[in-house]
């Protein structure tokens, strides 16, 4: 073992392990964070005031801690599964999921099962398949509302456009643009509705995203649910993308998603910067479980990805100016 590795382990043992274990035992797991980070605590909710995502360092040194943290979080906020919606009432919350191809169809189907099991709040889910031809419609449950958004065979995936199209058909007063590989707690929609009841128009309640290993993601998808024996290989915090909620009015007021984004990355972060011109909250306390898949090719390029370059360019423009541009563009369509 290298000297650097020994120093890393010693640092975690000296500064992190005991405080983390104490928070875990006392049920204050939302307050766990890296020692070089400063969080804001509001009851059981936590705000990460830094700009980008970060990975919990302790989980890279002691991987078992990642799994223990996931199991503790899911004990408080369990993920459940259903094959159909339990309520036929007009939905309050509309989940919007963009999709392309068949590689992530198993991910999508399990994500839908976690959405179908939402408690206390009537929900709907709209899947927008942006592809050259319909490929997954016949595999979707009957309760899912399906939209095919045509795209050229070699045209890059435009996730922003899928959400804007779905919004036009959403029946809920609240919309949740959501990834097709994220399992949500059974009270996710109910907690979003509660936040809207407190006056918030843009809501991001995620605290930790638990990334399953490739092998165990396959097992979960094959079995149709988590068994709580799975291992998480990393824990991410302050993830702006993946899933967030906005009232329909706020979504329209900020101009919706910017459809100039093509390919992977940036559109969620850019949207949230505009959403913060409304009454917004990023105090998070809910866990989400991410199913493994091969990374998007553009993600491997990272800073050279066209969508990331677009985000960097737009980030220098005031949010209010971006909103005015998008609303003017929308009025001309």
mmCIF file of C-alpha atoms in Angstrom:
data_model
loop_
_atom_site.group_PDB
_atom_site.id
_atom_site.type_symbol
_atom_site.label_atom_id
_atom_site.label_comp_id
_atom_site.label_asym_id
_atom_site.label_seq_id
_atom_site.Cartn_x
_atom_site.Cartn_y
_atom_site.Cartn_z
ATOM 1 C CA UNK A 1 0.000 0.000 0.000
ATOM 2 C CA UNK A 2 1.395 3.412 -0.971
ATOM 3 C CA UNK A 3 2.265 6.098 1.557
ATOM 4 C CA UNK A 4 -0.332 8.399 -0.027
ATOM 5 C CA UNK A 5 -3.033 5.770 0.444
ATOM 6 C CA UNK A 6 -2.020 5.274 4.073
ATOM 7 C CA UNK A 7 -2.232 9.026 4.683
ATOM 8 C CA UNK A 8 -5.684 9.145 3.086
ATOM 9 C CA UNK A 9 -6.956 6.328 5.303
ATOM 10 C CA UNK A 10 -5.406 7.956 8.381
ATOM 11 C CA UNK A 11 -7.093 11.262 7.549
ATOM 12 C CA UNK A 12 -10.518 9.654 7.209
ATOM 13 C CA UNK A 13 -10.052 7.730 10.460
ATOM 14 C CA UNK A 14 -8.925 10.844 12.304
ATOM 15 C CA UNK A 15 -11.395 13.412 11.007
ATOM 16 C CA UNK A 16 -14.373 11.738 9.352
ATOM 17 C CA UNK A 17 -15.287 8.307 10.615
ATOM 18 C CA UNK A 18 -16.436 9.051 14.170
ATOM 19 C CA UNK A 19 -18.548 12.138 13.288
ATOM 20 C CA UNK A 20 -20.073 10.306 10.345
ATOM 21 C CA UNK A 21 -20.881 7.226 12.438
ATOM 22 C CA UNK A 22 -22.456 9.460 15.083
ATOM 23 C CA UNK A 23 -24.706 11.182 12.530
ATOM 24 C CA UNK A 24 -25.666 7.840 11.064
ATOM 25 C CA UNK A 25 -26.654 6.409 14.454
ATOM 26 C CA UNK A 26 -28.615 9.528 15.453
ATOM 27 C CA UNK A 27 -30.552 9.587 12.200
ATOM 28 C CA UNK A 28 -28.892 12.830 11.096
ATOM 29 C CA UNK A 29 -27.460 11.248 7.951
ATOM 30 C CA UNK A 30 -28.463 14.216 5.786
ATOM 31 C CA UNK A 31 -25.750 16.259 7.532
ATOM 32 C CA UNK A 32 -22.894 13.997 6.418
ATOM 33 C CA UNK A 33 -20.563 15.846 4.050
ATOM 34 C CA UNK A 34 -16.903 16.176 3.137
ATOM 35 C CA UNK A 35 -14.724 17.945 5.679
ATOM 36 C CA UNK A 36 -13.752 20.712 3.221
ATOM 37 C CA UNK A 37 -17.419 21.569 2.617
ATOM 38 C CA UNK A 38 -19.736 23.779 4.625
ATOM 39 C CA UNK A 39 -23.443 23.000 4.577
ATOM 40 C CA UNK A 40 -26.519 24.907 5.748
ATOM 41 C CA UNK A 41 -28.977 22.938 7.881
ATOM 42 C CA UNK A 42 -32.684 23.663 8.163
ATOM 43 C CA UNK A 43 -34.369 21.031 10.315
ATOM 44 C CA UNK A 44 -33.604 17.725 8.592
ATOM 45 C CA UNK A 45 -32.919 19.405 5.238
ATOM 46 C CA UNK A 46 -29.496 20.441 3.955
ATOM 47 C CA UNK A 47 -28.322 23.027 1.450
ATOM 48 C CA UNK A 48 -25.016 22.515 -0.362
ATOM 49 C CA UNK A 49 -23.999 26.090 -1.240
ATOM 50 C CA UNK A 50 -21.240 25.138 -3.681
ATOM 51 C CA UNK A 51 -21.816 25.167 -7.429
ATOM 52 C CA UNK A 52 -21.163 21.666 -8.746
ATOM 53 C CA UNK A 53 -21.620 18.094 -7.580
ATOM 54 C CA UNK A 54 -19.231 16.328 -5.234
ATOM 55 C CA UNK A 55 -18.701 12.727 -4.184
ATOM 56 C CA UNK A 56 -18.536 11.725 -0.527
ATOM 57 C CA UNK A 57 -14.826 11.108 0.013
ATOM 58 C CA UNK A 58 -15.272 8.571 2.807
ATOM 59 C CA UNK A 59 -17.105 6.203 0.448
ATOM 60 C CA UNK A 60 -14.037 6.018 -1.799
ATOM 61 C CA UNK A 61 -11.872 5.025 1.168
ATOM 62 C CA UNK A 62 -14.400 2.790 2.945
ATOM 63 C CA UNK A 63 -16.878 1.630 0.259
ATOM 64 C CA UNK A 64 -19.087 -0.175 2.790
ATOM 65 C CA UNK A 65 -20.016 3.183 4.301
ATOM 66 C CA UNK A 66 -21.764 4.077 1.034
ATOM 67 C CA UNK A 67 -23.984 1.011 1.321
ATOM 68 C CA UNK A 68 -24.724 1.582 5.008
ATOM 69 C CA UNK A 69 -25.658 5.188 4.325
ATOM 70 C CA UNK A 70 -27.975 4.128 1.494
ATOM 71 C CA UNK A 71 -29.736 1.559 3.658
ATOM 72 C CA UNK A 72 -30.194 4.090 6.481
ATOM 73 C CA UNK A 73 -31.598 6.726 4.119
ATOM 74 C CA UNK A 74 -33.997 4.262 2.488
ATOM 75 C CA UNK A 75 -35.237 3.150 5.889
ATOM 76 C CA UNK A 76 -36.494 6.698 6.408
ATOM 77 C CA UNK A 77 -37.635 7.166 2.820
ATOM 78 C CA UNK A 78 -38.419 3.753 1.315
ATOM 79 C CA UNK A 79 -38.722 3.152 -2.408
ATOM 80 C CA UNK A 80 -41.773 1.105 -3.319
ATOM 81 C CA UNK A 81 -42.955 -0.414 -6.588
ATOM 82 C CA UNK A 82 -46.274 -0.786 -8.372
ATOM 83 C CA UNK A 83 -47.415 -1.959 -11.777
ATOM 84 C CA UNK A 84 -50.186 0.603 -12.111
ATOM 85 C CA UNK A 85 -51.387 3.835 -10.516
ATOM 86 C CA UNK A 86 -53.517 3.486 -7.395
ATOM 87 C CA UNK A 87 -55.480 6.699 -8.012
ATOM 88 C CA UNK A 88 -57.600 7.709 -10.975
ATOM 89 C CA UNK A 89 -57.931 11.303 -9.767
ATOM 90 C CA UNK A 90 -56.702 14.217 -11.838
ATOM 91 C CA UNK A 91 -52.923 14.287 -11.259
ATOM 92 C CA UNK A 92 -51.320 16.958 -9.145
ATOM 93 C CA UNK A 93 -47.813 16.004 -10.266
ATOM 94 C CA UNK A 94 -46.731 15.110 -13.800
ATOM 95 C CA UNK A 95 -43.445 13.211 -14.159
ATOM 96 C CA UNK A 96 -41.815 13.927 -17.535
ATOM 97 C CA UNK A 97 -39.241 11.424 -18.812
ATOM 98 C CA UNK A 98 -37.299 11.790 -22.040
ATOM 99 C CA UNK A 99 -35.995 8.619 -23.626
ATOM 100 C CA UNK A 100 -34.152 7.254 -26.648
ATOM 101 C CA UNK A 101 -33.203 3.751 -27.729
ATOM 102 C CA UNK A 102 -33.694 0.343 -26.129
ATOM 103 C CA UNK A 103 -30.493 0.023 -24.089
ATOM 104 C CA UNK A 104 -32.060 1.800 -21.127
ATOM 105 C CA UNK A 105 -35.533 0.333 -21.459
ATOM 106 C CA UNK A 106 -35.055 -1.872 -18.328
ATOM 107 C CA UNK A 107 -33.940 1.236 -16.404
ATOM 108 C CA UNK A 108 -37.008 3.126 -17.591
ATOM 109 C CA UNK A 109 -39.422 0.341 -16.672
ATOM 110 C CA UNK A 110 -38.134 0.087 -13.110
ATOM 111 C CA UNK A 111 -38.135 3.883 -12.748
ATOM 112 C CA UNK A 112 -41.790 3.849 -13.809
ATOM 113 C CA UNK A 113 -42.586 1.233 -11.143
ATOM 114 C CA UNK A 114 -41.209 3.553 -8.462
ATOM 115 C CA UNK A 115 -43.282 6.450 -9.838
ATOM 116 C CA UNK A 116 -46.447 4.315 -9.943
ATOM 117 C CA UNK A 117 -46.027 3.627 -6.203
ATOM 118 C CA UNK A 118 -46.188 7.293 -5.169
ATOM 119 C CA UNK A 119 -48.253 7.771 -2.024
ATOM 120 C CA UNK A 120 -50.887 10.345 -0.995
ATOM 121 C CA UNK A 121 -50.707 12.369 -4.232
ATOM 122 C CA UNK A 122 -52.227 11.500 -7.638
ATOM 123 C CA UNK A 123 -49.536 11.476 -10.310
ATOM 124 C CA UNK A 124 -49.109 10.783 -13.997
ATOM 125 C CA UNK A 125 -46.066 10.028 -16.099
ATOM 126 C CA UNK A 126 -45.399 11.093 -19.669
ATOM 127 C CA UNK A 127 -42.630 9.327 -21.570
ATOM 128 C CA UNK A 128 -41.341 11.217 -24.597
ATOM 129 C CA UNK A 129 -39.411 8.994 -26.953
ATOM 130 C CA UNK A 130 -37.239 11.143 -29.192
ATOM 131 C CA UNK A 131 -36.107 8.828 -31.950
ATOM 132 C CA UNK A 132 -36.322 8.189 -35.667
ATOM 133 C CA UNK A 133 -39.166 5.754 -35.037
ATOM 134 C CA UNK A 134 -41.201 4.496 -32.066
ATOM 135 C CA UNK A 135 -39.274 1.719 -30.333
ATOM 136 C CA UNK A 136 -40.501 1.409 -26.740
ATOM 137 C CA UNK A 137 -44.209 2.284 -26.874
ATOM 138 C CA UNK A 138 -45.385 -1.331 -26.838
ATOM 139 C CA UNK A 139 -43.233 -2.127 -23.782
ATOM 140 C CA UNK A 140 -44.629 0.644 -21.584
ATOM 141 C CA UNK A 141 -47.359 0.085 -18.972
ATOM 142 C CA UNK A 142 -50.863 1.108 -20.020
ATOM 143 C CA UNK A 143 -51.010 3.907 -17.433
ATOM 144 C CA UNK A 144 -48.048 5.751 -18.994
ATOM 145 C CA UNK A 145 -48.846 8.512 -21.456
ATOM 146 C CA UNK A 146 -46.592 8.143 -24.485
ATOM 147 C CA UNK A 147 -45.388 10.740 -26.996
ATOM 148 C CA UNK A 148 -43.194 10.029 -29.983
ATOM 149 C CA UNK A 149 -41.018 13.004 -30.912
ATOM 150 C CA UNK A 150 -39.466 12.333 -34.334
ATOM 151 C CA UNK A 151 -35.716 12.810 -34.731
ATOM 152 C CA UNK A 152 -33.240 12.107 -37.492
ATOM 153 C CA UNK A 153 -31.298 8.854 -37.398
ATOM 154 C CA UNK A 154 -28.008 10.620 -36.573
ATOM 155 C CA UNK A 155 -29.461 13.644 -34.804
ATOM 156 C CA UNK A 156 -28.098 14.181 -31.278
ATOM 157 C CA UNK A 157 -30.485 13.627 -28.387
ATOM 158 C CA UNK A 158 -32.131 16.877 -27.297
ATOM 159 C CA UNK A 159 -33.397 16.181 -23.802
ATOM 160 C CA UNK A 160 -34.595 19.766 -23.334
ATOM 161 C CA UNK A 161 -36.962 19.422 -26.289
ATOM 162 C CA UNK A 162 -38.554 16.270 -24.831
ATOM 163 C CA UNK A 163 -39.471 18.078 -21.620
ATOM 164 C CA UNK A 164 -40.894 21.124 -23.381
ATOM 165 C CA UNK A 165 -43.069 18.868 -25.546
ATOM 166 C CA UNK A 166 -44.295 16.886 -22.544
ATOM 167 C CA UNK A 167 -45.143 20.046 -20.609
ATOM 168 C CA UNK A 168 -47.645 21.004 -23.282
ATOM 169 C CA UNK A 169 -49.599 17.831 -22.533
ATOM 170 C CA UNK A 170 -49.040 17.555 -18.766
ATOM 171 C CA UNK A 171 -52.199 17.695 -16.636
ATOM 172 C CA UNK A 172 -50.567 18.232 -13.244
ATOM 173 C CA UNK A 173 -50.081 21.681 -11.732
ATOM 174 C CA UNK A 174 -46.525 20.607 -10.902
ATOM 175 C CA UNK A 175 -44.087 19.041 -13.367
ATOM 176 C CA UNK A 176 -41.046 16.901 -12.572
ATOM 177 C CA UNK A 177 -38.498 16.586 -15.403
ATOM 178 C CA UNK A 178 -36.966 13.246 -14.449
ATOM 179 C CA UNK A 179 -34.244 10.895 -15.714
ATOM 180 C CA UNK A 180 -35.086 7.397 -16.911
ATOM 181 C CA UNK A 181 -32.616 5.709 -14.537
ATOM 182 C CA UNK A 182 -33.516 7.102 -11.100
ATOM 183 C CA UNK A 183 -35.656 5.339 -8.489
ATOM 184 C CA UNK A 184 -37.523 7.720 -6.190
ATOM 185 C CA UNK A 185 -38.950 7.298 -2.678
ATOM 186 C CA UNK A 186 -42.662 6.585 -2.370
ATOM 187 C CA UNK A 187 -43.299 10.012 -0.821
ATOM 188 C CA UNK A 188 -41.289 11.966 -3.369
ATOM 189 C CA UNK A 189 -44.317 13.545 -5.070
ATOM 190 C CA UNK A 190 -46.017 14.195 -1.725
ATOM 191 C CA UNK A 191 -42.950 16.057 -0.423
ATOM 192 C CA UNK A 192 -42.847 18.133 -3.610
ATOM 193 C CA UNK A 193 -46.515 19.063 -3.155
ATOM 194 C CA UNK A 194 -45.786 19.993 0.462
ATOM 195 C CA UNK A 195 -42.989 22.326 -0.661
ATOM 196 C CA UNK A 196 -45.295 23.981 -3.197
ATOM 197 C CA UNK A 197 -47.811 24.425 -0.377
ATOM 198 C CA UNK A 198 -45.118 26.377 1.478
ATOM 199 C CA UNK A 199 -44.952 28.789 -1.447
ATOM 200 C CA UNK A 200 -42.019 27.392 -3.433
ATOM 201 C CA UNK A 201 -42.230 27.343 -7.228
ATOM 202 C CA UNK A 202 -38.995 25.464 -8.025
ATOM 203 C CA UNK A 203 -37.989 22.565 -5.808
ATOM 204 C CA UNK A 204 -34.973 20.272 -5.622
ATOM 205 C CA UNK A 205 -35.308 17.876 -2.673
ATOM 206 C CA UNK A 206 -32.433 15.502 -3.524
ATOM 207 C CA UNK A 207 -29.829 15.063 -0.803
ATOM 208 C CA UNK A 208 -27.853 12.001 -1.869
ATOM 209 C CA UNK A 209 -27.800 10.039 -5.120
ATOM 210 C CA UNK A 210 -26.700 6.455 -4.526
ATOM 211 C CA UNK A 211 -25.043 4.877 -7.563
ATOM 212 C CA UNK A 212 -25.427 1.116 -7.721
ATOM 213 C CA UNK A 213 -22.720 -1.119 -9.148
ATOM 214 C CA UNK A 214 -23.198 -2.462 -12.696
ATOM 215 C CA UNK A 215 -23.778 -6.016 -11.483
ATOM 216 C CA UNK A 216 -26.287 -5.088 -8.849
ATOM 217 C CA UNK A 217 -28.125 -2.689 -11.145
ATOM 218 C CA UNK A 218 -28.683 -5.646 -13.471
ATOM 219 C CA UNK A 219 -29.954 -7.761 -10.582
ATOM 220 C CA UNK A 220 -32.328 -5.039 -9.416
ATOM 221 C CA UNK A 221 -33.769 -4.552 -12.890
ATOM 222 C CA UNK A 222 -34.138 -8.297 -13.388
ATOM 223 C CA UNK A 223 -35.863 -8.707 -10.021
ATOM 224 C CA UNK A 224 -38.051 -5.627 -10.356
ATOM 225 C CA UNK A 225 -37.049 -4.021 -7.057
ATOM 226 C CA UNK A 226 -34.309 -3.292 -4.558
ATOM 227 C CA UNK A 227 -33.809 -6.027 -1.996
ATOM 228 C CA UNK A 228 -31.830 -3.723 0.354
ATOM 229 C CA UNK A 229 -28.889 -6.087 0.027
ATOM 230 C CA UNK A 230 -27.436 -4.090 -2.862
ATOM 231 C CA UNK A 231 -24.191 -2.155 -2.637
ATOM 232 C CA UNK A 232 -23.778 1.470 -3.599
ATOM 233 C CA UNK A 233 -20.433 2.198 -5.240
ATOM 234 C CA UNK A 234 -20.533 5.980 -4.795
ATOM 235 C CA UNK A 235 -22.606 8.734 -3.218
ATOM 236 C CA UNK A 236 -23.095 12.054 -5.010
ATOM 237 C CA UNK A 237 -24.411 15.258 -3.471
ATOM 238 C CA UNK A 238 -25.526 18.607 -4.872
ATOM 239 C CA UNK A 239 -26.659 17.102 -8.172
ATOM 240 C CA UNK A 240 -28.777 19.772 -9.874
ATOM 241 C CA UNK A 241 -29.912 17.483 -12.675
ATOM 242 C CA UNK A 242 -31.711 14.170 -12.816
ATOM 243 C CA UNK A 243 -34.925 15.276 -11.151
ATOM 244 C CA UNK A 244 -36.393 18.580 -10.043
ATOM 245 C CA UNK A 245 -39.887 20.062 -9.750
ATOM 246 C CA UNK A 246 -41.483 23.284 -10.927
ATOM 247 C CA UNK A 247 -44.989 24.621 -10.949
ATOM 248 C CA UNK A 248 -46.334 24.904 -14.475
ATOM 249 C CA UNK A 249 -46.553 28.659 -14.051
ATOM 250 C CA UNK A 250 -42.901 28.943 -13.027
ATOM 251 C CA UNK A 251 -41.808 26.652 -15.880
ATOM 252 C CA UNK A 252 -43.536 28.918 -18.392
ATOM 253 C CA UNK A 253 -42.374 32.109 -16.680
ATOM 254 C CA UNK A 254 -38.686 31.198 -17.008
ATOM 255 C CA UNK A 255 -39.021 30.087 -20.628
ATOM 256 C CA UNK A 256 -38.862 26.304 -20.124
ATOM 257 C CA UNK A 257 -35.798 24.306 -21.100
ATOM 258 C CA UNK A 258 -33.392 25.829 -23.599
ATOM 259 C CA UNK A 259 -33.693 23.666 -26.707
ATOM 260 C CA UNK A 260 -30.348 24.905 -27.971
ATOM 261 C CA UNK A 261 -28.732 22.142 -25.896
ATOM 262 C CA UNK A 262 -27.901 19.076 -27.969
ATOM 263 C CA UNK A 263 -26.239 15.973 -26.584
ATOM 264 C CA UNK A 264 -25.226 15.323 -22.986
ATOM 265 C CA UNK A 265 -24.985 17.868 -20.201
ATOM 266 C CA UNK A 266 -25.673 21.376 -19.010
ATOM 267 C CA UNK A 267 -29.382 21.878 -19.629
ATOM 268 C CA UNK A 268 -30.495 21.096 -16.047
ATOM 269 C CA UNK A 269 -27.953 23.413 -14.481
ATOM 270 C CA UNK A 270 -28.854 26.215 -16.884
ATOM 271 C CA UNK A 271 -32.568 25.783 -16.215
ATOM 272 C CA UNK A 272 -32.063 25.854 -12.455
ATOM 273 C CA UNK A 273 -30.139 29.121 -12.659
ATOM 274 C CA UNK A 274 -33.198 30.657 -14.303
ATOM 275 C CA UNK A 275 -35.529 28.886 -11.845
ATOM 276 C CA UNK A 276 -33.749 30.656 -8.994
ATOM 277 C CA UNK A 277 -35.300 33.915 -10.212
ATOM 278 C CA UNK A 278 -38.536 32.468 -8.783
ATOM 279 C CA UNK A 279 -39.092 31.293 -5.204
ATOM 280 C CA UNK A 280 -36.826 28.257 -5.210
ATOM 281 C CA UNK A 281 -35.441 25.806 -2.665
ATOM 282 C CA UNK A 282 -32.497 23.416 -2.834
ATOM 283 C CA UNK A 283 -32.718 22.257 0.769
ATOM 284 C CA UNK A 284 -32.590 18.513 0.199
ATOM 285 C CA UNK A 285 -33.323 15.538 2.411
ATOM 286 C CA UNK A 286 -34.438 12.744 0.082
ATOM 287 C CA UNK A 287 -32.398 9.840 -1.294
ATOM 288 C CA UNK A 288 -32.541 8.684 -4.917
ATOM 289 C CA UNK A 289 -31.051 5.456 -6.284
ATOM 290 C CA UNK A 290 -29.305 5.593 -9.654
ATOM 291 C CA UNK A 291 -29.161 2.514 -11.882
ATOM 292 C CA UNK A 292 -25.823 1.977 -13.606
ATOM 293 C CA UNK A 293 -25.439 2.366 -17.350
ATOM 294 C CA UNK A 294 -22.527 3.007 -19.653
ATOM 295 C CA UNK A 295 -21.678 6.738 -19.719
ATOM 296 C CA UNK A 296 -22.787 8.913 -22.571
ATOM 297 C CA UNK A 297 -19.921 9.376 -25.081
ATOM 298 C CA UNK A 298 -20.041 13.152 -24.545
ATOM 299 C CA UNK A 299 -19.583 12.681 -20.804
ATOM 300 C CA UNK A 300 -16.189 11.162 -21.448
ATOM 301 C CA UNK A 301 -15.251 14.356 -23.339
ATOM 302 C CA UNK A 302 -16.625 16.467 -20.477
ATOM 303 C CA UNK A 303 -15.426 20.047 -21.072
ATOM 304 C CA UNK A 304 -15.218 19.455 -24.827
ATOM 305 C CA UNK A 305 -18.852 18.285 -25.047
ATOM 306 C CA UNK A 306 -20.870 20.781 -27.165
ATOM 307 C CA UNK A 307 -23.650 21.040 -24.575
ATOM 308 C CA UNK A 308 -21.181 21.788 -21.777
ATOM 309 C CA UNK A 309 -19.570 24.485 -23.904
ATOM 310 C CA UNK A 310 -23.015 25.981 -24.459
ATOM 311 C CA UNK A 311 -23.667 25.997 -20.723
ATOM 312 C CA UNK A 312 -20.386 27.781 -20.026
ATOM 313 C CA UNK A 313 -21.266 30.438 -22.598
ATOM 314 C CA UNK A 314 -24.771 30.957 -21.229
ATOM 315 C CA UNK A 315 -23.622 31.045 -17.612
ATOM 316 C CA UNK A 316 -22.002 34.427 -18.257
ATOM 317 C CA UNK A 317 -25.361 35.884 -19.345
ATOM 318 C CA UNK A 318 -27.708 37.114 -16.566
ATOM 319 C CA UNK A 319 -30.587 34.687 -15.958
ATOM 320 C CA UNK A 320 -33.183 37.389 -16.592
ATOM 321 C CA UNK A 321 -31.709 38.067 -20.020
ATOM 322 C CA UNK A 322 -31.752 34.356 -20.877
ATOM 323 C CA UNK A 323 -35.404 34.159 -19.832
ATOM 324 C CA UNK A 324 -36.319 37.097 -22.074
ATOM 325 C CA UNK A 325 -34.527 35.475 -25.024
ATOM 326 C CA UNK A 326 -36.295 32.136 -24.594
ATOM 327 C CA UNK A 327 -39.719 33.680 -24.183
ATOM 328 C CA UNK A 328 -39.202 35.807 -27.287
ATOM 329 C CA UNK A 329 -38.112 32.732 -29.226
ATOM 330 C CA UNK A 330 -41.151 30.790 -28.011
ATOM 331 C CA UNK A 331 -43.527 33.549 -29.100
ATOM 332 C CA UNK A 332 -42.207 33.300 -32.666
ATOM 333 C CA UNK A 333 -42.815 29.535 -32.957
#
